[in-house]
Amino acid sequence: QVRLVVPVAVVFSPGSVPGDLPRPLPFRDVQEMEIPVNVRSSVTSCYEMRYRSTTAQEEAALAAATAREADAALHPLQDSTLGSLTMYVLPETSSLLPQGTNVYVGKHRSALLRAGGSVATLQARLREVAQLMSFTASAVAAALSDRVPDGRLSPDTRRSLKSSLGYEITFSLLNPDPKSHTVDWDIEGAVNRYVKPVLDKLSLVANFSVDSQILYYAVLGVTPRYDKESSSFLLSAHSLPHVINPVEARLGSSAASLYPVLNFLLYVPERSHSPLYIQDKDGAPVSTNAFHSPRWGGIMVYNVEAPASPQASLPLHVDVDMARVMEVFLAQLRLLFGLSREEVPPEFLLESPGNEGLADWELDHLLWAHTVENIATVSTTLTSLAQLLDKIGNIVIKDDVASEVYRAVASVQSAVTKLSLGHLHAAFQASKEAVTSSERAFFDPSLLHLLYFPDDQKFAIYIPLFLPMAVPILLSLAKIVRESRLRRKEPTKMD
Amino acid sequence: FQDQAEQFFRSGHTNNWAVLVCTSRFWFNYRHVANTLSVYRSVKRLGIPDSHIVLMLADDMACNPRNPKPATVFSHKNMELNVYGDDVEVDYRSYEVTVENFLRVLTGRIPPSTPRSKRLLSDDRSNILIYMTGHGGNGFLKFQDSEEITNVELADAFEQMWQKRRYNELLFIIDTCQGASMYERFYSPNIMALASSQVGEDSLSHQPDLGIGVHLMDRYTFYVLEFLEEIHPASQTNMNDLFQVCPKSLCVSTPGHRTDLFQRDPQNVLITDFFGSVRKVEITTETLSLDRDVAAVESKFPEEEVATEPLKYAEQLPVAQIIHQKPKQKDWHPPGGFILGLWALIIMVFFKTYGIKHMKHVF
């Protein structure tokens, strides 16, 4: 019943129109595809393609020297509402894209692609790019992983963060050896400079709160091995899962908020265990020296250079290079949200999003996945609530619970409608409202089934009370009935 | 290919929770508190942090006036191991351990004022360990000598949890008399259950300590704990070994287990999937490239905090909700007139049967 509509504008620059185009430009076309979720339900994805040729301004913009400049120049000329896409088709021989690259995906919501010869190749390429920039079938299935029958999805698919109204981010500096290192990190400055732009962009998706702390004498759970060849200490990949546990107990979290917490730890190894490198499965040291755990956060090891002279006075003063650290942490934040650039085909060139942290189309990715997930959650919650009410006949629904339910139903219907019209932003907001209302209704403290006695409990309690009391009553009633019957017969016998 | 096969047998959980409940009051039930605290110690040792453990103890043995060794709870004769320790974090203590609170923790229907440490904030990728101990019977478990939880209620609570996907997999362990009756009624998927005794059997306690004067532990939990002492966070021991713990010769009762609702084969389920907290990790291979010369964005936070007015007391309460909500549903009582009518009926029948002349004394 859910239709995901993506408005796509395909713009042909001069010389790129394929010969075997079915109709003359401009024309519209709709491509629908069923994404099966389980036996009973499926999600329909619908790409509304509008084909046209370039305007004079667009042609001027496409005459730029590099793809990036062209993209920047085209940005004000395109429709940049959330969820829509614009694709510019360039002639096969165009020099705008470097050799070997067929597709360039920009920072915003547009892509430049080579024509590819025939209509069939072009259509295939368009579909691939459109799916990359909006949602793929597997992304939708992962968002709806609750409903997919077990066994179809591997247990590792749904590892990105669940859609939530807010997230708490905590940056922690772990200094296990304060006698040797005095570590200074300008976390406030780093948060203002590097983290805030990313969170501002993500503010459409959820509320974020950031805090930071420094923990002393916090040791990792694993002792690293010394490797003579590289004269450094190594943490092997299979010992990484046990690193987090002893630290986690000391991390703490805000007592007031119920939002999921993302922890980012920066670990400065002890003097006696420096330098410390993380090894991947093949035994090679990891360039970022960091690892992350789905739905939890990430850890980065920051090695301090050994002092030039062995007689340098301890403790050494360490100024952490926050830019390098934030590059890794923000990359981990993207991965935790499920935004990975790993499965991109080689002939695609993706523009780096820079300090914003994520491209506009990646933000759309998140919004599509979260909207679909929210709608599925709301329908599951309301169905389960209805089943609970059916089972316990005498449950009392308070007025505010009822109004939350009505509001949730109205919001989710509005979200589904907006999705089928292609208004992603409005659909996402409606789905967020729906989730808030349905959770409030479902988790209302008054709906505890314990408080409403099932019928068999009533019988179990009252029968032992009344049955012994009822026995003499019933026997006496029987005796009365017998006596009155005898008396009615007697007058005929007496005088 | 081997990676894929590994993935298939692994559990898909990302975090672990534990709900440990001791339901008995009074000094002579010392062993139940010791049971629960020992399981708490093991679970903490294997990695689950306090923030992910909900510990409910119905009585305070460490500070009980009858405890000859105050501030300690021992689980072994000769007072080898003090399971109370310095860093125990009890979330629900004493009279807060009620059936209602327990079900509220499980289903999440908690009043909004409850602090985070008293909540079970699990999600669809949480593996939860639920351990209960106390006095039980066929189909029920006694809470604090004043109320019971039936197996039907417990099964319904788990179903509510499943509907809202509050767990990925659940391991339920119960150490009471006739413990197997408590898991008979489960019907939600992904639940594995272990009990210390079958229906009709009693679970026995392990050994008394003459210095303290009470039994210190129950047999089943004692042998389970011995088994858990061998487990470390990286061990690969699976559930089949846990099922073999405490055979009849040691335990006198027959421990039982139930795995028909569980999707994976117990052979492939690691003990640390439930008792420990082994996280799945991935190496970070991507980095973002940041422009280092960017000017700092004006920090908005401190100004916002200063500008807000102090909240008045009334504004912090949901006044609209309080005013407009209907009065709370009271417990169902039969109407008063009914009782009176019933007694009137009894008296009338009495006098009718035994002669009307007695009625003259009334009127």
PDB file of N, CA and C in Angstrom, chain B residues 213-285:
ATOM      1  N   GLY B 213      23.847 -18.794  59.608  1.00  0.00           N
ATOM      2  CA  GLY B 213      22.636 -19.395  60.151  1.00  0.00           C
ATOM      3  C   GLY B 213      21.553 -19.666  59.134  1.00  0.00           C
ATOM      4  N   VAL B 214      21.815 -19.448  57.847  1.00  0.00           N
ATOM      5  CA  VAL B 214      20.802 -19.715  56.835  1.00  0.00           C
ATOM      6  C   VAL B 214      21.469 -20.458  55.682  1.00  0.00           C
ATOM      7  N   HIS B 215      20.647 -20.965  54.780  1.00  0.00           N
ATOM      8  CA  HIS B 215      21.198 -21.566  53.569  1.00  0.00           C
ATOM      9  C   HIS B 215      21.684 -20.456  52.662  1.00  0.00           C
ATOM     10  N   LEU B 216      22.847 -20.663  52.076  1.00  0.00           N
ATOM     11  CA  LEU B 216      23.439 -19.568  51.334  1.00  0.00           C
ATOM     12  C   LEU B 216      23.047 -19.528  49.866  1.00  0.00           C
ATOM     13  N   MET B 217      22.789 -20.658  49.272  1.00  0.00           N
ATOM     14  CA  MET B 217      22.456 -20.657  47.841  1.00  0.00           C
ATOM     15  C   MET B 217      21.574 -21.833  47.504  1.00  0.00           C
ATOM     16  N   ASP B 218      20.968 -21.753  46.341  1.00  0.00           N
ATOM     17  CA  ASP B 218      20.211 -22.893  45.840  1.00  0.00           C
ATOM     18  C   ASP B 218      21.104 -23.743  44.971  1.00  0.00           C
ATOM     19  N   ARG B 219      20.806 -25.036  44.904  1.00  0.00           N
ATOM     20  CA  ARG B 219      21.696 -25.947  44.193  1.00  0.00           C
ATOM     21  C   ARG B 219      21.846 -25.607  42.723  1.00  0.00           C
ATOM     22  N   TYR B 220      20.736 -25.388  42.053  1.00  0.00           N
ATOM     23  CA  TYR B 220      20.816 -25.182  40.614  1.00  0.00           C
ATOM     24  C   TYR B 220      21.669 -23.963  40.296  1.00  0.00           C
ATOM     25  N   THR B 221      21.402 -22.874  40.978  1.00  0.00           N
ATOM     26  CA  THR B 221      22.172 -21.665  40.710  1.00  0.00           C
ATOM     27  C   THR B 221      23.627 -21.856  41.091  1.00  0.00           C
ATOM     28  N   PHE B 222      23.870 -22.619  42.141  1.00  0.00           N
ATOM     29  CA  PHE B 222      25.253 -22.852  42.546  1.00  0.00           C
ATOM     30  C   PHE B 222      26.028 -23.529  41.432  1.00  0.00           C
ATOM     31  N   TYR B 223      25.423 -24.566  40.830  1.00  0.00           N
ATOM     32  CA  TYR B 223      26.164 -25.275  39.773  1.00  0.00           C
ATOM     33  C   TYR B 223      26.219 -24.467  38.488  1.00  0.00           C
ATOM     34  N   VAL B 224      25.198 -23.687  38.231  1.00  0.00           N
ATOM     35  CA  VAL B 224      25.251 -22.787  37.069  1.00  0.00           C
ATOM     36  C   VAL B 224      26.389 -21.798  37.240  1.00  0.00           C
ATOM     37  N   LEU B 225      26.556 -21.303  38.471  1.00  0.00           N
ATOM     38  CA  LEU B 225      27.629 -20.341  38.699  1.00  0.00           C
ATOM     39  C   LEU B 225      28.988 -20.962  38.595  1.00  0.00           C
ATOM     40  N   GLU B 226      29.120 -22.188  39.060  1.00  0.00           N
ATOM     41  CA  GLU B 226      30.397 -22.877  38.863  1.00  0.00           C
ATOM     42  C   GLU B 226      30.696 -22.992  37.386  1.00  0.00           C
ATOM     43  N   PHE B 227      29.677 -23.285  36.609  1.00  0.00           N
ATOM     44  CA  PHE B 227      29.833 -23.381  35.161  1.00  0.00           C
ATOM     45  C   PHE B 227      30.238 -22.039  34.575  1.00  0.00           C
ATOM     46  N   LEU B 228      29.615 -20.975  35.058  1.00  0.00           N
ATOM     47  CA  LEU B 228      29.899 -19.658  34.500  1.00  0.00           C
ATOM     48  C   LEU B 228      31.288 -19.153  34.872  1.00  0.00           C
ATOM     49  N   GLU B 229      31.834 -19.649  35.998  1.00  0.00           N
ATOM     50  CA  GLU B 229      33.182 -19.223  36.382  1.00  0.00           C
ATOM     51  C   GLU B 229      34.191 -19.582  35.302  1.00  0.00           C
ATOM     52  N   GLU B 230      33.924 -20.634  34.552  1.00  0.00           N
ATOM     53  CA  GLU B 230      34.864 -21.039  33.512  1.00  0.00           C
ATOM     54  C   GLU B 230      34.726 -20.200  32.261  1.00  0.00           C
ATOM     55  N   ILE B 231      33.671 -19.426  32.154  1.00  0.00           N
ATOM     56  CA  ILE B 231      33.418 -18.681  30.925  1.00  0.00           C
ATOM     57  C   ILE B 231      34.131 -17.342  31.004  1.00  0.00           C
ATOM     58  N   HIS B 232      34.826 -17.000  29.963  1.00  0.00           N
ATOM     59  CA  HIS B 232      35.409 -15.666  29.860  1.00  0.00           C
ATOM     60  C   HIS B 232      34.856 -15.038  28.588  1.00  0.00           C
ATOM     61  N   PRO B 233      35.024 -13.742  28.409  1.00  0.00           N
ATOM     62  CA  PRO B 233      34.321 -13.078  27.305  1.00  0.00           C
ATOM     63  C   PRO B 233      34.595 -13.667  25.924  1.00  0.00           C
ATOM     64  N   ALA B 234      35.720 -14.325  25.738  1.00  0.00           N
ATOM     65  CA  ALA B 234      36.003 -14.835  24.394  1.00  0.00           C
ATOM     66  C   ALA B 234      35.673 -16.305  24.248  1.00  0.00           C
ATOM     67  N   SER B 235      35.025 -16.914  25.235  1.00  0.00           N
ATOM     68  CA  SER B 235      34.855 -18.360  25.150  1.00  0.00           C
ATOM     69  C   SER B 235      33.768 -18.727  24.168  1.00  0.00           C
ATOM     70  N   GLN B 236      33.867 -19.935  23.648  1.00  0.00           N
ATOM     71  CA  GLN B 236      32.957 -20.385  22.608  1.00  0.00           C
ATOM     72  C   GLN B 236      32.002 -21.443  23.121  1.00  0.00           C
ATOM     73  N   THR B 237      31.858 -21.572  24.410  1.00  0.00           N
ATOM     74  CA  THR B 237      30.950 -22.589  24.966  1.00  0.00           C
ATOM     75  C   THR B 237      29.529 -22.270  24.555  1.00  0.00           C
ATOM     76  N   ASN B 238      28.766 -23.331  24.239  1.00  0.00           N
ATOM     77  CA  ASN B 238      27.408 -23.072  23.770  1.00  0.00           C
ATOM     78  C   ASN B 238      26.371 -23.557  24.774  1.00  0.00           C
ATOM     79  N   MET B 239      25.116 -23.340  24.415  1.00  0.00           N
ATOM     80  CA  MET B 239      24.009 -23.558  25.340  1.00  0.00           C
ATOM     81  C   MET B 239      23.816 -25.018  25.711  1.00  0.00           C
ATOM     82  N   ASN B 240      24.202 -25.915  24.829  1.00  0.00           N
ATOM     83  CA  ASN B 240      24.016 -27.328  25.158  1.00  0.00           C
ATOM     84  C   ASN B 240      24.763 -27.688  26.429  1.00  0.00           C
ATOM     85  N   ASP B 241      25.901 -27.038  26.649  1.00  0.00           N
ATOM     86  CA  ASP B 241      26.638 -27.305  27.880  1.00  0.00           C
ATOM     87  C   ASP B 241      25.884 -26.772  29.089  1.00  0.00           C
ATOM     88  N   LEU B 242      25.210 -25.656  28.922  1.00  0.00           N
ATOM     89  CA  LEU B 242      24.448 -25.103  30.043  1.00  0.00           C
ATOM     90  C   LEU B 242      23.277 -26.021  30.389  1.00  0.00           C
ATOM     91  N   PHE B 243      22.723 -26.701  29.370  1.00  0.00           N
ATOM     92  CA  PHE B 243      21.606 -27.601  29.668  1.00  0.00           C
ATOM     93  C   PHE B 243      22.065 -28.783  30.504  1.00  0.00           C
ATOM     94  N   GLN B 244      23.349 -29.152  30.383  1.00  0.00           N
ATOM     95  CA  GLN B 244      23.816 -30.330  31.114  1.00  0.00           C
ATOM     96  C   GLN B 244      24.192 -30.017  32.556  1.00  0.00           C
ATOM     97  N   VAL B 245      24.188 -28.735  32.894  1.00  0.00           N
ATOM     98  CA  VAL B 245      24.619 -28.365  34.245  1.00  0.00           C
ATOM     99  C   VAL B 245      23.657 -28.928  35.270  1.00  0.00           C
ATOM    100  N   CYS B 246      24.160 -29.419  36.354  1.00  0.00           N
ATOM    101  CA  CYS B 246      23.332 -29.853  37.471  1.00  0.00           C
ATOM    102  C   CYS B 246      22.438 -31.041  37.121  1.00  0.00           C
ATOM    103  N   PRO B 247      23.035 -32.198  36.872  1.00  0.00           N
ATOM    104  CA  PRO B 247      22.200 -33.380  36.655  1.00  0.00           C
ATOM    105  C   PRO B 247      21.518 -33.794  37.953  1.00  0.00           C
ATOM    106  N   LYS B 248      20.638 -34.760  37.843  1.00  0.00           N
ATOM    107  CA  LYS B 248      19.810 -35.108  38.996  1.00  0.00           C
ATOM    108  C   LYS B 248      20.628 -35.553  40.201  1.00  0.00           C
ATOM    109  N   SER B 249      21.790 -36.151  39.929  1.00  0.00           N
ATOM    110  CA  SER B 249      22.581 -36.642  41.060  1.00  0.00           C
ATOM    111  C   SER B 249      23.053 -35.500  41.944  1.00  0.00           C
ATOM    112  N   LEU B 250      23.320 -34.336  41.332  1.00  0.00           N
ATOM    113  CA  LEU B 250      23.798 -33.224  42.150  1.00  0.00           C
ATOM    114  C   LEU B 250      22.651 -32.357  42.637  1.00  0.00           C
ATOM    115  N   CYS B 251      21.656 -32.235  41.795  1.00  0.00           N
ATOM    116  CA  CYS B 251      20.612 -31.248  42.071  1.00  0.00           C
ATOM    117  C   CYS B 251      19.396 -31.826  42.760  1.00  0.00           C
ATOM    118  N   VAL B 252      19.254 -33.113  42.763  1.00  0.00           N
ATOM    119  CA  VAL B 252      18.088 -33.815  43.313  1.00  0.00           C
ATOM    120  C   VAL B 252      16.828 -33.535  42.507  1.00  0.00           C
ATOM    121  N   SER B 253      16.646 -32.334  41.987  1.00  0.00           N
ATOM    122  CA  SER B 253      15.518 -32.076  41.078  1.00  0.00           C
ATOM    123  C   SER B 253      16.018 -32.213  39.647  1.00  0.00           C
ATOM    124  N   THR B 254      15.105 -32.287  38.707  1.00  0.00           N
ATOM    125  CA  THR B 254      15.514 -32.446  37.304  1.00  0.00           C
ATOM    126  C   THR B 254      15.395 -31.121  36.585  1.00  0.00           C
ATOM    127  N   PRO B 255      16.495 -30.499  36.216  1.00  0.00           N
ATOM    128  CA  PRO B 255      16.375 -29.227  35.499  1.00  0.00           C
ATOM    129  C   PRO B 255      15.769 -29.449  34.126  1.00  0.00           C
ATOM    130  N   GLY B 256      15.013 -28.473  33.673  1.00  0.00           N
ATOM    131  CA  GLY B 256      14.378 -28.604  32.372  1.00  0.00           C
ATOM    132  C   GLY B 256      14.716 -27.404  31.504  1.00  0.00           C
ATOM    133  N   HIS B 257      14.471 -27.555  30.216  1.00  0.00           N
ATOM    134  CA  HIS B 257      14.685 -26.427  29.330  1.00  0.00           C
ATOM    135  C   HIS B 257      13.713 -26.517  28.169  1.00  0.00           C
ATOM    136  N   ARG B 258      13.539 -25.390  27.508  1.00  0.00           N
ATOM    137  CA  ARG B 258      12.582 -25.331  26.421  1.00  0.00           C
ATOM    138  C   ARG B 258      13.202 -24.528  25.286  1.00  0.00           C
ATOM    139  N   THR B 259      13.332 -25.156  24.127  1.00  0.00           N
ATOM    140  CA  THR B 259      13.974 -24.434  23.018  1.00  0.00           C
ATOM    141  C   THR B 259      13.127 -24.437  21.761  1.00  0.00           C
ATOM    142  N   ASP B 260      11.873 -24.906  21.849  1.00  0.00           N
ATOM    143  CA  ASP B 260      11.108 -25.019  20.602  1.00  0.00           C
ATOM    144  C   ASP B 260      10.774 -23.668  20.004  1.00  0.00           C
ATOM    145  N   LEU B 261      10.739 -22.608  20.827  1.00  0.00           N
ATOM    146  CA  LEU B 261      10.403 -21.297  20.289  1.00  0.00           C
ATOM    147  C   LEU B 261      11.625 -20.581  19.730  1.00  0.00           C
ATOM    148  N   PHE B 262      12.786 -21.173  19.936  1.00  0.00           N
ATOM    149  CA  PHE B 262      14.017 -20.486  19.570  1.00  0.00           C
ATOM    150  C   PHE B 262      14.374 -20.844  18.149  1.00  0.00           C
ATOM    151  N   GLN B 263      14.821 -19.846  17.373  1.00  0.00           N
ATOM    152  CA  GLN B 263      15.054 -20.096  15.962  1.00  0.00           C
ATOM    153  C   GLN B 263      16.347 -20.830  15.693  1.00  0.00           C
ATOM    154  N   ARG B 264      17.394 -20.443  16.441  1.00  0.00           N
ATOM    155  CA  ARG B 264      18.679 -21.072  16.135  1.00  0.00           C
ATOM    156  C   ARG B 264      18.821 -22.356  16.927  1.00  0.00           C
ATOM    157  N   ASP B 265      19.730 -23.195  16.488  1.00  0.00           N
ATOM    158  CA  ASP B 265      20.021 -24.431  17.186  1.00  0.00           C
ATOM    159  C   ASP B 265      20.825 -24.079  18.448  1.00  0.00           C
ATOM    160  N   PRO B 266      20.486 -24.616  19.617  1.00  0.00           N
ATOM    161  CA  PRO B 266      21.235 -24.276  20.836  1.00  0.00           C
ATOM    162  C   PRO B 266      22.722 -24.561  20.710  1.00  0.00           C
ATOM    163  N   GLN B 267      23.075 -25.478  19.839  1.00  0.00           N
ATOM    164  CA  GLN B 267      24.487 -25.774  19.609  1.00  0.00           C
ATOM    165  C   GLN B 267      25.244 -24.533  19.144  1.00  0.00           C
ATOM    166  N   ASN B 268      24.543 -23.650  18.413  1.00  0.00           N
ATOM    167  CA  ASN B 268      25.199 -22.479  17.853  1.00  0.00           C
ATOM    168  C   ASN B 268      25.054 -21.238  18.698  1.00  0.00           C
ATOM    169  N   VAL B 269      24.388 -21.373  19.827  1.00  0.00           N
ATOM    170  CA  VAL B 269      24.178 -20.194  20.657  1.00  0.00           C
ATOM    171  C   VAL B 269      25.285 -20.145  21.696  1.00  0.00           C
ATOM    172  N   LEU B 270      26.067 -19.094  21.694  1.00  0.00           N
ATOM    173  CA  LEU B 270      27.140 -18.970  22.673  1.00  0.00           C
ATOM    174  C   LEU B 270      26.588 -18.501  24.011  1.00  0.00           C
ATOM    175  N   ILE B 271      27.251 -18.932  25.072  1.00  0.00           N
ATOM    176  CA  ILE B 271      26.833 -18.461  26.396  1.00  0.00           C
ATOM    177  C   ILE B 271      26.981 -16.945  26.470  1.00  0.00           C
ATOM    178  N   THR B 272      28.041 -16.435  25.833  1.00  0.00           N
ATOM    179  CA  THR B 272      28.267 -15.000  25.912  1.00  0.00           C
ATOM    180  C   THR B 272      27.256 -14.205  25.093  1.00  0.00           C
ATOM    181  N   ASP B 273      26.429 -14.886  24.277  1.00  0.00           N
ATOM    182  CA  ASP B 273      25.371 -14.163  23.584  1.00  0.00           C
ATOM    183  C   ASP B 273      24.384 -13.579  24.572  1.00  0.00           C
ATOM    184  N   PHE B 274      24.233 -14.233  25.734  1.00  0.00           N
ATOM    185  CA  PHE B 274      23.276 -13.733  26.716  1.00  0.00           C
ATOM    186  C   PHE B 274      23.932 -13.239  27.987  1.00  0.00           C
ATOM    187  N   PHE B 275      24.972 -13.937  28.432  1.00  0.00           N
ATOM    188  CA  PHE B 275      25.555 -13.573  29.723  1.00  0.00           C
ATOM    189  C   PHE B 275      26.617 -12.502  29.596  1.00  0.00           C
ATOM    190  N   GLY B 276      27.145 -12.322  28.415  1.00  0.00           N
ATOM    191  CA  GLY B 276      28.203 -11.333  28.267  1.00  0.00           C
ATOM    192  C   GLY B 276      27.776 -10.294  27.266  1.00  0.00           C
ATOM    193  N   SER B 277      28.690  -9.428  26.957  1.00  0.00           N
ATOM    194  CA  SER B 277      28.342  -8.367  26.036  1.00  0.00           C
ATOM    195  C   SER B 277      29.459  -8.254  25.017  1.00  0.00           C
ATOM    196  N   VAL B 278      29.408  -9.125  24.019  1.00  0.00           N
ATOM    197  CA  VAL B 278      30.470  -9.102  23.027  1.00  0.00           C
ATOM    198  C   VAL B 278      29.951  -8.352  21.822  1.00  0.00           C
ATOM    199  N   ARG B 279      30.490  -7.202  21.568  1.00  0.00           N
ATOM    200  CA  ARG B 279      29.930  -6.386  20.507  1.00  0.00           C
ATOM    201  C   ARG B 279      30.515  -6.746  19.157  1.00  0.00           C
ATOM    202  N   LYS B 280      29.718  -6.565  18.127  1.00  0.00           N
ATOM    203  CA  LYS B 280      30.232  -6.747  16.770  1.00  0.00           C
ATOM    204  C   LYS B 280      30.975  -5.470  16.392  1.00  0.00           C
ATOM    205  N   VAL B 281      32.162  -5.620  15.883  1.00  0.00           N
ATOM    206  CA  VAL B 281      32.893  -4.407  15.499  1.00  0.00           C
ATOM    207  C   VAL B 281      33.263  -4.478  14.033  1.00  0.00           C
ATOM    208  N   GLU B 282      33.464  -3.307  13.466  1.00  0.00           N
ATOM    209  CA  GLU B 282      33.930  -3.206  12.087  1.00  0.00           C
ATOM    210  C   GLU B 282      35.068  -2.214  12.063  1.00  0.00           C
ATOM    211  N   ILE B 283      36.047  -2.511  11.264  1.00  0.00           N
ATOM    212  CA  ILE B 283      37.169  -1.586  11.142  1.00  0.00           C
ATOM    213  C   ILE B 283      36.701  -0.390  10.319  1.00  0.00           C
ATOM    214  N   THR B 284      37.091   0.787  10.758  1.00  0.00           N
ATOM    215  CA  THR B 284      36.696   1.983  10.009  1.00  0.00           C
ATOM    216  C   THR B 284      37.700   2.204   8.906  1.00  0.00           C
ATOM    217  N   THR B 285      37.253   2.113   7.651  1.00  0.00           N
ATOM    218  CA  THR B 285      38.204   2.303   6.558  1.00  0.00           C
ATOM    219  C   THR B 285      37.985   3.624   5.838  1.00  0.00           C
TER     220      THR B 285
END
